[in-house]
Tab-separated table of N, CA, C and O in Angstrom:
chain	number	residue	atom	x	y	z
A	1093	UNK	N	1.541	-20.821	-7.705
A	1093	UNK	CA	2.138	-20.095	-6.708
A	1093	UNK	C	0.741	-20.331	-5.722
A	1093	UNK	O	-0.241	-21.110	-6.453
A	1094	UNK	N	1.604	-20.923	-4.488
A	1094	UNK	CA	0.311	-21.136	-3.417
A	1094	UNK	C	-0.493	-20.558	-2.505
A	1094	UNK	O	0.062	-19.169	-2.853
A	1095	UNK	N	-1.467	-20.362	-2.339
A	1095	UNK	CA	-2.427	-19.257	-1.853
A	1095	UNK	C	-1.866	-18.917	-0.434
A	1095	UNK	O	-1.856	-17.534	-0.362
A	1096	UNK	N	-1.356	-19.550	0.298
A	1096	UNK	CA	-0.250	-18.778	1.496
A	1096	UNK	C	0.041	-18.150	1.289
A	1096	UNK	O	0.462	-16.895	1.320
A	1097	UNK	N	0.974	-18.151	-0.185
A	1097	UNK	CA	2.270	-17.296	-0.307
A	1097	UNK	C	1.867	-15.805	-0.997
A	1097	UNK	O	1.703	-14.813	-0.705
A	1098	UNK	N	0.410	-16.110	-1.706
A	1098	UNK	CA	-0.286	-15.325	-2.538
A	1098	UNK	C	-0.393	-14.024	-1.513
A	1098	UNK	O	-0.183	-12.907	-1.295
A	1099	UNK	N	-1.025	-14.876	-0.275
A	1099	UNK	CA	-2.211	-13.797	1.461
A	1099	UNK	C	-0.642	-13.274	1.657
A	1099	UNK	O	-1.097	-12.399	2.483
A	1100	UNK	N	0.275	-13.773	2.016
A	1100	UNK	CA	1.693	-13.375	2.319
A	1100	UNK	C	1.726	-11.712	1.948
A	1100	UNK	O	2.625	-11.179	2.376
A	1101	UNK	N	2.282	-12.409	0.547
A	1101	UNK	CA	2.497	-11.398	-0.161
A	1101	UNK	C	1.498	-10.041	0.028
A	1101	UNK	O	2.016	-8.859	0.108
A	1102	UNK	N	0.602	-10.024	-0.503
A	1102	UNK	CA	-0.781	-9.023	0.210
A	1102	UNK	C	-0.456	-8.405	1.559
A	1102	UNK	O	-0.467	-7.356	1.404
A	1103	UNK	N	-0.658	-9.083	2.376
A	1103	UNK	CA	-0.146	-8.939	4.199
A	1103	UNK	C	1.461	-8.020	4.294
A	1103	UNK	O	0.878	-6.377	4.420
A	1104	UNK	N	2.024	-8.540	2.988
A	1104	UNK	CA	3.402	-7.545	3.263
A	1104	UNK	C	3.287	-5.827	2.319
A	1104	UNK	O	3.609	-5.206	2.888
A	1105	UNK	N	2.527	-6.310	1.100
A	1105	UNK	CA	2.274	-4.944	0.591
A	1105	UNK	C	1.273	-4.060	1.425
A	1105	UNK	O	1.261	-2.828	1.459
A	1106	UNK	N	0.574	-4.425	2.572
A	1106	UNK	CA	-0.004	-3.424	3.264
A	1106	UNK	C	0.594	-2.946	4.517
A	1106	UNK	O	0.526	-1.780	4.707
A	1107	UNK	N	1.488	-3.763	4.969
A	1107	UNK	CA	2.505	-3.338	5.895
A	1107	UNK	C	3.114	-2.733	5.524
A	1107	UNK	O	3.758	-1.445	5.559
A	1108	UNK	N	3.444	-2.201	3.917
A	1108	UNK	CA	4.773	-1.019	3.182
A	1108	UNK	C	3.749	0.031	3.313
A	1108	UNK	O	4.133	1.297	3.580
A	1109	UNK	N	2.499	-0.322	3.048
A	1109	UNK	CA	1.509	0.709	2.521
A	1109	UNK	C	1.108	1.823	4.474
A	1109	UNK	O	1.595	2.635	4.190
A	1110	UNK	N	1.204	1.243	5.483
A	1110	UNK	CA	1.179	1.870	6.259
A	1110	UNK	C	2.645	2.168	7.091
A	1110	UNK	O	2.422	3.377	7.146
A	1111	UNK	N	3.639	1.463	6.679
A	1111	UNK	CA	4.799	2.052	6.440
A	1111	UNK	C	5.035	3.621	6.157
A	1111	UNK	O	5.453	4.163	6.493
A	1112	UNK	N	4.988	3.217	4.839
A	1112	UNK	CA	5.195	5.015	4.136
A	1112	UNK	C	3.960	5.920	4.666
A	1112	UNK	O	4.444	7.219	4.681
A	1113	UNK	N	2.740	5.504	4.863
A	1113	UNK	CA	1.867	6.581	4.969
A	1113	UNK	C	2.277	7.050	6.475
A	1113	UNK	O	2.246	8.033	6.736
A	1114	UNK	N	2.663	6.584	7.813
A	1114	UNK	CA	3.028	6.853	8.897
A	1114	UNK	C	4.268	7.606	9.109
A	1114	UNK	O	3.897	7.975	10.329
A	1115	UNK	N	5.463	7.610	8.100
A	1115	UNK	CA	6.477	7.925	8.064
A	1115	UNK	C	5.327	9.641	8.195
A	1115	UNK	O	6.961	10.549	8.763
A	1116	UNK	N	4.538	9.894	6.955
A	1116	UNK	CA	4.214	11.948	7.525
A	1116	UNK	C	3.154	11.378	9.000
A	1116	UNK	O	2.405	13.114	8.203
A	1117	UNK	N	2.676	11.065	9.525
A	1117	UNK	CA	1.397	11.332	10.905
A	1117	UNK	C	2.244	11.500	12.129
A	1117	UNK	O	3.265	10.801	12.561
A	1118	UNK	N	2.279	12.604	12.311
A	1118	UNK	CA	2.640	12.327	14.223
A	1118	UNK	C	1.140	12.822	15.006
A	1118	UNK	O	0.196	13.605	14.641
A	1119	UNK	N	1.032	11.875	15.553
A	1119	UNK	CA	0.181	12.200	16.840
A	1119	UNK	C	0.549	13.209	18.133
A	1119	UNK	O	1.388	12.480	19.054
A	1120	UNK	N	0.398	14.203	18.441
A	1120	UNK	CA	0.785	14.875	19.923
A	1120	UNK	C	-0.847	14.660	20.700
A	1120	UNK	O	-1.774	14.711	20.362
A	1121	UNK	N	-0.104	14.678	21.755
A	1121	UNK	CA	-1.127	15.688	22.951
A	1121	UNK	C	-1.169	16.864	23.751
A	1121	UNK	O	0.584	16.764	23.675
A	1122	UNK	N	-1.622	17.373	24.106
A	1122	UNK	CA	-1.303	18.619	24.954
A	1122	UNK	C	-1.981	18.798	25.977
A	1122	UNK	O	-3.051	18.224	26.069
A	1123	UNK	N	-1.597	19.897	26.383
A	1123	UNK	CA	-2.551	19.884	28.366
A	1123	UNK	C	-3.308	20.959	27.728
A	1123	UNK	O	-3.106	21.953	27.418
A	1124	UNK	N	-4.655	20.633	28.300
A	1124	UNK	CA	-5.757	21.323	28.247
A	1124	UNK	C	-6.612	22.105	29.540
A	1124	UNK	O	-6.177	21.770	30.180
A	1125	UNK	N	-6.763	23.517	29.414
A	1125	UNK	CA	-6.683	24.537	30.756
A	1125	UNK	C	-7.803	24.419	30.871
A	1125	UNK	O	-8.019	24.284	32.042
A	1126	UNK	N	-9.119	23.608	30.310
A	1126	UNK	CA	-10.615	23.359	30.258
A	1126	UNK	C	-10.670	22.194	30.209
A	1126	UNK	O	-10.237	21.662	28.817
A	1127	UNK	N	-11.371	21.384	31.521
A	1127	UNK	CA	-12.528	19.759	31.370
A	1127	UNK	C	-12.982	19.790	29.425
A	1127	UNK	O	-12.472	18.373	28.801
A	1128	UNK	N	-13.229	20.276	29.178
A	1128	UNK	CA	-14.294	20.321	27.937
A	1128	UNK	C	-13.331	20.556	26.772
A	1128	UNK	O	-14.256	20.284	25.861
A	1129	UNK	N	-12.656	21.133	27.105
A	1129	UNK	CA	-11.365	21.238	25.352
A	1129	UNK	C	-10.985	20.014	24.829
A	1129	UNK	O	-10.595	19.245	23.654
A	1130	UNK	N	-10.714	18.673	25.870
A	1130	UNK	CA	-10.061	17.659	25.836
A	1130	UNK	C	-11.390	15.867	25.892
A	1130	UNK	O	-10.703	15.537	25.042
A	1131	UNK	N	-11.841	16.701	25.210
A	1131	UNK	CA	-13.041	15.741	24.891
A	1131	UNK	C	-13.208	14.651	24.071
A	1131	UNK	O	-12.829	13.699	24.607
A	1132	UNK	N	-12.654	15.330	22.412
A	1132	UNK	CA	-12.723	15.213	21.513
A	1132	UNK	C	-11.317	13.880	21.958
A	1132	UNK	O	-11.443	12.810	21.384
A	1133	UNK	N	-9.987	14.069	22.838
A	1133	UNK	CA	-9.107	13.048	22.694
A	1133	UNK	C	-9.864	12.391	23.222
A	1133	UNK	O	-8.957	11.328	23.059
A	1134	UNK	N	-9.616	12.370	24.554
A	1134	UNK	CA	-10.426	11.652	25.462
A	1134	UNK	C	-11.276	10.719	24.721
A	1134	UNK	O	-11.222	9.036	24.675
A	1135	UNK	N	-11.928	11.436	23.555
A	1135	UNK	CA	-13.685	10.412	23.252
A	1135	UNK	C	-12.431	9.877	22.293
A	1135	UNK	O	-13.275	8.102	21.909
A	1136	UNK	N	-11.445	10.434	21.705
A	1136	UNK	CA	-10.790	9.434	20.345
A	1136	UNK	C	-10.338	7.781	20.827
A	1136	UNK	O	-10.550	6.829	20.546
A	1137	UNK	N	-9.655	8.004	22.490
A	1137	UNK	CA	-8.974	7.158	22.504
A	1137	UNK	C	-9.296	6.153	23.318
A	1137	UNK	O	-9.977	4.982	23.187
A	1138	UNK	N	-10.718	6.737	23.600
A	1138	UNK	CA	-12.103	5.493	24.907
A	1138	UNK	C	-12.530	4.825	23.271
A	1138	UNK	O	-12.911	3.242	23.266
A	1139	UNK	N	-12.935	5.521	22.619
A	1139	UNK	CA	-13.443	4.736	20.992
A	1139	UNK	C	-12.773	3.139	19.971
A	1139	UNK	O	-12.557	2.347	19.751
A	1140	UNK	N	-11.537	4.143	20.133
A	1140	UNK	CA	-9.919	3.384	19.722
A	1140	UNK	C	-10.144	2.318	20.902
A	1140	UNK	O	-9.688	1.150	20.111
A	1141	UNK	N	-9.591	2.302	21.916
A	1141	UNK	CA	-9.497	1.034	22.675
A	1141	UNK	C	-10.750	0.558	22.893
A	1141	UNK	O	-10.782	-1.800	22.733
A	1142	UNK	N	-11.750	0.406	23.029
A	1142	UNK	CA	-13.647	-0.211	22.758
A	1142	UNK	C	-13.780	-0.774	21.919
A	1142	UNK	O	-14.136	-2.280	21.400
A	1143	UNK	N	-13.413	-0.057	20.539
A	1143	UNK	CA	-13.505	-0.648	19.088
A	1143	UNK	C	-12.651	-2.283	19.062
A	1143	UNK	O	-12.809	-2.751	18.144
A	1144	UNK	N	-11.149	-1.561	18.570
A	1144	UNK	CA	-10.557	-3.002	19.397
A	1144	UNK	C	-10.270	-4.104	20.308
A	1144	UNK	O	-10.622	-5.238	19.656
A	1145	UNK	N	-11.375	-3.688	20.913
A	1145	UNK	CA	-11.233	-4.818	22.161
A	1145	UNK	C	-13.090	-5.401	22.068
A	1145	UNK	O	-12.908	-6.980	21.881
A	1146	UNK	N	-13.429	-4.684	21.002
A	1146	UNK	CA	-14.885	-5.566	20.110
A	1146	UNK	C	-14.645	-6.618	19.534
A	1146	UNK	O	-14.650	-7.669	19.171
A	1147	UNK	N	-13.717	-5.911	18.367
A	1147	UNK	CA	-13.289	-7.388	17.054
A	1147	UNK	C	-12.124	-7.911	17.440
A	1147	UNK	O	-12.498	-8.749	17.067
A	1148	UNK	N	-11.865	-7.887	18.767
A	1148	UNK	CA	-10.769	-8.900	19.099
A	1148	UNK	C	-11.367	-9.886	20.012
A	1148	UNK	O	-11.860	-11.073	19.215
A	1149	UNK	N	-11.922	-9.470	20.869
A	1149	UNK	CA	-12.819	-10.476	21.489
A	1149	UNK	C	-13.846	-10.819	21.429
A	1149	UNK	O	-14.601	-11.890	21.920
A	1150	UNK	N	-14.654	-10.003	20.295
A	1150	UNK	CA	-16.509	-10.312	20.155
A	1150	UNK	C	-16.546	-10.453	18.700
A	1150	UNK	O	-17.618	-9.176	18.134
A	1151	UNK	N	-15.997	-10.445	17.696
A	1151	UNK	CA	-16.186	-10.548	16.496
A	1151	UNK	C	-17.232	-10.887	15.926
A	1151	UNK	O	-17.778	-10.489	14.707
A	1152	UNK	N	-17.884	-12.305	16.079
A	1152	UNK	CA	-18.826	-12.390	15.717
A	1152	UNK	C	-20.356	-11.897	16.011
A	1152	UNK	O	-21.028	-12.123	15.302
A	1153	UNK	N	-20.166	-11.197	17.469
A	1153	UNK	CA	-21.392	-11.184	17.567
A	1153	UNK	C	-21.673	-9.706	16.635
A	1153	UNK	O	-22.867	-8.890	17.041
A	1154	UNK	N	-21.055	-8.839	17.060
A	1154	UNK	CA	-20.198	-6.970	17.537
A	1154	UNK	C	-19.595	-6.744	16.323
A	1154	UNK	O	-18.899	-5.578	16.379
A	1155	UNK	N	-19.176	-7.203	15.343
A	1155	UNK	CA	-18.526	-7.069	14.471
A	1155	UNK	C	-18.622	-5.443	13.653
A	1155	UNK	O	-17.587	-4.904	13.674
A	1156	UNK	N	-19.642	-4.800	13.651
A	1156	UNK	CA	-19.709	-3.871	12.609
A	1156	UNK	C	-19.731	-2.263	13.847
A	1156	UNK	O	-19.820	-1.632	13.783
A	1157	UNK	N	-19.908	-3.211	14.881
A	1157	UNK	CA	-20.433	-1.878	15.763
A	1157	UNK	C	-18.449	-1.851	16.525
A	1157	UNK	O	-18.089	-0.628	16.648
A	1158	UNK	N	-17.475	-2.959	16.612
A	1158	UNK	CA	-15.924	-2.418	16.470
A	1158	UNK	C	-15.600	-1.564	15.301
A	1158	UNK	O	-15.068	-0.689	15.631
A	1159	UNK	N	-16.407	-1.655	14.123
A	1159	UNK	CA	-15.762	-1.043	13.074
A	1159	UNK	C	-15.769	0.182	13.408
A	1159	UNK	O	-15.879	1.670	12.931
A	1160	UNK	N	-17.144	0.456	13.434
A	1160	UNK	CA	-18.183	2.155	14.044
A	1160	UNK	C	-17.115	2.771	14.783
A	1160	UNK	O	-17.265	3.647	14.424
A	1161	UNK	N	-17.113	1.928	16.269
A	1161	UNK	CA	-16.331	2.569	17.045
A	1161	UNK	C	-14.901	3.045	15.769
A	1161	UNK	O	-14.229	4.070	16.979
A	1162	UNK	N	-14.144	2.500	15.332
A	1162	UNK	CA	-12.761	2.214	15.168
A	1162	UNK	C	-12.743	4.046	14.575
A	1162	UNK	O	-12.208	4.862	14.184
A	1163	UNK	N	-13.938	4.237	14.034
A	1163	UNK	CA	-14.144	5.059	12.526
A	1163	UNK	C	-14.218	6.221	13.447
A	1163	UNK	O	-13.631	7.595	13.104
A	1164	UNK	N	-15.603	6.412	14.883
A	1164	UNK	CA	-15.403	7.583	15.446
A	1164	UNK	C	-14.089	7.751	15.762
A	1164	UNK	O	-14.429	8.752	16.393
A	1165	UNK	N	-13.188	7.212	16.102
A	1165	UNK	CA	-12.141	7.450	17.167
A	1165	UNK	C	-11.099	7.364	16.058
A	1165	UNK	O	-10.934	8.999	16.196
A	1166	UNK	N	-11.036	7.569	14.460
A	1166	UNK	CA	-10.658	8.700	13.671
A	1166	UNK	C	-10.879	9.807	13.409
A	1166	UNK	O	-10.745	10.941	13.459
A	1167	UNK	N	-12.649	10.108	13.495
A	1167	UNK	CA	-13.060	11.267	13.195
A	1167	UNK	C	-12.540	11.947	14.478
A	1167	UNK	O	-12.191	13.355	14.989
A	1168	UNK	N	-12.527	11.417	15.820
A	1168	UNK	CA	-12.424	12.054	16.982
A	1168	UNK	C	-11.178	13.161	17.373
A	1168	UNK	O	-10.659	13.639	17.632
A	1169	UNK	N	-10.103	11.874	16.618
A	1169	UNK	CA	-8.546	12.242	16.498
A	1169	UNK	C	-8.491	13.588	16.112
A	1169	UNK	O	-7.526	14.159	16.140
A	1170	UNK	N	-9.239	13.557	14.326
A	1170	UNK	CA	-8.910	14.737	14.135
A	1170	UNK	C	-9.525	15.994	14.093
A	1170	UNK	O	-8.825	17.524	13.927
A	1171	UNK	N	-10.290	15.909	14.999
A	1171	UNK	CA	-11.294	16.647	15.790
A	1171	UNK	C	-10.374	17.314	16.675
A	1171	UNK	O	-11.068	18.783	17.188
A	1172	UNK	N	-9.815	16.019	17.395
A	1172	UNK	CA	-9.402	17.064	18.107
A	1172	UNK	C	-8.083	17.706	17.917
A	1172	UNK	O	-7.314	18.978	19.328
A	1173	UNK	N	-7.484	17.878	16.815
A	1173	UNK	CA	-6.141	18.709	16.288
A	1173	UNK	C	-5.185	18.358	16.970
A	1173	UNK	O	-3.758	18.986	17.211
A	1174	UNK	N	-4.725	16.649	17.000
A	1174	UNK	CA	-3.789	16.518	17.598
A	1174	UNK	C	-3.290	15.288	16.793
A	1174	UNK	O	-2.016	14.632	17.004
A	1175	UNK	N	-3.697	15.608	15.866
A	1175	UNK	CA	-3.188	14.882	14.064
A	1175	UNK	C	-1.656	15.762	13.525
A	1175	UNK	O	-3.281	16.498	13.181
A	1176	UNK	N	-1.130	15.686	13.157
A	1176	UNK	CA	-0.492	16.614	12.611
A	1176	UNK	C	0.243	15.926	10.929
A	1176	UNK	O	0.806	14.617	11.260
A	1177	UNK	N	-0.339	16.370	9.810
A	1177	UNK	CA	0.118	15.491	8.759
A	1177	UNK	C	1.204	16.304	8.230
A	1177	UNK	O	0.971	18.028	7.761
A	1178	UNK	N	2.324	15.699	7.551
A	1178	UNK	CA	3.272	16.675	7.201
A	1178	UNK	C	3.044	15.893	5.711
A	1178	UNK	O	2.644	15.295	4.738
A	1179	UNK	N	3.607	16.831	5.043
A	1179	UNK	CA	3.041	17.123	3.218
A	1179	UNK	C	4.102	15.860	3.320
A	1179	UNK	O	5.427	15.164	4.215
A	1180	UNK	N	4.081	15.241	1.994
A	1180	UNK	CA	4.567	14.038	0.793
A	1180	UNK	C	4.575	13.979	-0.270
A	1180	UNK	O	4.032	15.346	-0.781
A	1181	UNK	N	5.504	13.304	-0.535
A	1181	UNK	CA	6.476	13.548	-1.826
A	1181	UNK	C	5.387	12.489	-2.423
A	1181	UNK	O	4.614	11.830	-1.843
A	1182	UNK	N	5.025	13.086	-4.033
A	1182	UNK	CA	3.938	12.366	-5.231
A	1182	UNK	C	4.798	11.034	-5.135
A	1182	UNK	O	3.449	9.852	-5.287
A	1183	UNK	N	5.842	10.873	-4.905
A	1183	UNK	CA	6.659	9.544	-5.097
A	1183	UNK	C	5.974	8.543	-3.916
A	1183	UNK	O	5.065	7.070	-4.046
A	1184	UNK	N	5.862	8.961	-2.755
A	1184	UNK	CA	6.009	8.028	-2.073
A	1184	UNK	C	4.546	7.668	-1.701
A	1184	UNK	O	3.598	6.639	-0.764
A	1185	UNK	N	2.994	8.806	-1.792
A	1185	UNK	CA	1.842	8.801	-2.205
A	1185	UNK	C	1.526	7.579	-2.662
A	1185	UNK	O	0.882	6.748	-3.238
A	1186	UNK	N	2.105	7.806	-4.254
A	1186	UNK	CA	1.567	6.640	-5.413
A	1186	UNK	C	2.358	5.000	-4.895
A	1186	UNK	O	1.359	4.499	-5.452
A	1187	UNK	N	3.681	4.944	-4.298
A	1187	UNK	CA	3.714	3.668	-3.652
A	1187	UNK	C	2.649	2.727	-2.550
A	1187	UNK	O	2.859	1.971	-2.795
A	1188	UNK	N	2.394	4.133	-1.636
A	1188	UNK	CA	1.834	3.653	-0.706
A	1188	UNK	C	0.666	3.512	-1.376
A	1188	UNK	O	-0.457	2.193	-0.849
A	1189	UNK	N	-0.189	3.974	-1.768
A	1189	UNK	CA	-1.513	3.560	-2.713
A	1189	UNK	C	-1.692	3.197	-3.678
A	1189	UNK	O	-2.489	1.418	-3.534
A	1190	UNK	N	-0.456	2.413	-3.845
A	1190	UNK	CA	-0.318	1.343	-5.383
A	1190	UNK	C	-0.287	-0.298	-3.843
A	1190	UNK	O	-0.947	-1.275	-4.777
A	1191	UNK	N	0.170	0.110	-3.277
A	1191	UNK	CA	0.522	-0.978	-2.438
A	1191	UNK	C	-0.501	-1.499	-1.387
A	1191	UNK	O	-0.965	-2.846	-1.396
A	1192	UNK	N	-1.315	-0.563	-1.606
A	1192	UNK	CA	-2.635	-0.622	-0.992
A	1192	UNK	C	-3.323	-1.118	-1.232
A	1192	UNK	O	-4.042	-2.328	-0.965
A	1193	UNK	N	-3.365	-0.591	-3.218
A	1193	UNK	CA	-4.723	-1.405	-3.932
A	1193	UNK	C	-4.209	-2.526	-3.820
A	1193	UNK	O	-5.113	-3.691	-3.894
A	1194	UNK	N	-2.854	-3.007	-4.599
A	1194	UNK	CA	-2.475	-4.254	-5.026
A	1194	UNK	C	-2.858	-5.271	-3.310
A	1194	UNK	O	-3.362	-6.908	-3.631
A	1195	UNK	N	-1.613	-5.238	-2.318
A	1195	UNK	CA	-2.180	-5.563	-1.030
A	1195	UNK	C	-3.457	-6.062	-0.889
A	1195	UNK	O	-4.077	-7.405	-0.343
A	1196	UNK	N	-4.526	-5.442	-0.759
A	1196	UNK	CA	-5.787	-5.744	-0.619
A	1196	UNK	C	-6.494	-6.478	-1.205
A	1196	UNK	O	-7.195	-7.606	-1.259
A	1197	UNK	N	-6.033	-6.775	-2.770
A	1197	UNK	CA	-6.551	-7.259	-3.934
A	1197	UNK	C	-6.387	-8.777	-3.427
A	1197	UNK	O	-6.939	-9.640	-4.128
A	1198	UNK	N	-4.567	-8.782	-3.427
A	1198	UNK	CA	-4.140	-9.723	-3.322
A	1198	UNK	C	-4.408	-10.626	-1.952
A	1198	UNK	O	-4.910	-11.902	-1.759
A	1199	UNK	N	-4.699	-10.081	-0.819
A	1199	UNK	CA	-5.153	-10.767	0.536
A	1199	UNK	C	-6.932	-11.260	0.224
A	1199	UNK	O	-7.648	-12.314	0.851
A	1200	UNK	N	-7.316	-10.364	-0.318
A	1200	UNK	CA	-9.096	-10.347	-0.577
A	1200	UNK	C	-9.672	-11.863	-1.493
A	1200	UNK	O	-9.898	-12.454	-1.033
A	1201	UNK	N	-8.416	-11.247	-2.485
A	1201	UNK	CA	-8.525	-12.186	-3.633
A	1201	UNK	C	-8.091	-13.129	-4.603
A	1201	UNK	O	-8.222	-14.518	-5.043
A	1202	UNK	N	-7.079	-13.367	-3.827
A	1202	UNK	CA	-6.124	-13.606	-4.288
A	1202	UNK	C	-4.994	-13.459	-5.887
A	1202	UNK	O	-4.651	-14.326	-6.345
A	1203	UNK	N	-5.636	-12.841	-6.103
A	1203	UNK	CA	-5.457	-11.885	-7.409
A	1203	UNK	C	-5.466	-10.520	-7.043
A	1203	UNK	O	-6.176	-9.818	-6.744
A	1204	UNK	N	-4.306	-9.626	-8.285
A	1204	UNK	CA	-4.472	-8.355	-8.725
A	1204	UNK	C	-5.244	-7.973	-10.045
A	1204	UNK	O	-5.188	-6.919	-10.264
A	1205	UNK	N	-5.787	-8.847	-11.169
A	1205	UNK	CA	-6.124	-8.324	-12.102
A	1205	UNK	C	-7.163	-9.143	-12.340
A	1205	UNK	O	-7.757	-8.972	-12.248
């Protein structure tokens, strides 16, 4: 098989993983009476936007900074209480984790064994 087909298969498997996992996550926002209660939610959005902007427009200069900002955004989103995890079946989790593992391995190395 051609290398491009293997990479495309890996990308499709990663997208399948994102689809299965995103079915059970809800992002909610709420109105806060005091300004200091909304700091984690606001910081999460600012870190997310800054991280994506950094990774897209300055990939060679500030690669690690972009990933650090995305990590901070995830932590702040969880701290703000705006992320709700619905229950998931073991089968959905198994399919998502398998697709993630095999898709990443195909995308990274071109083989999964």
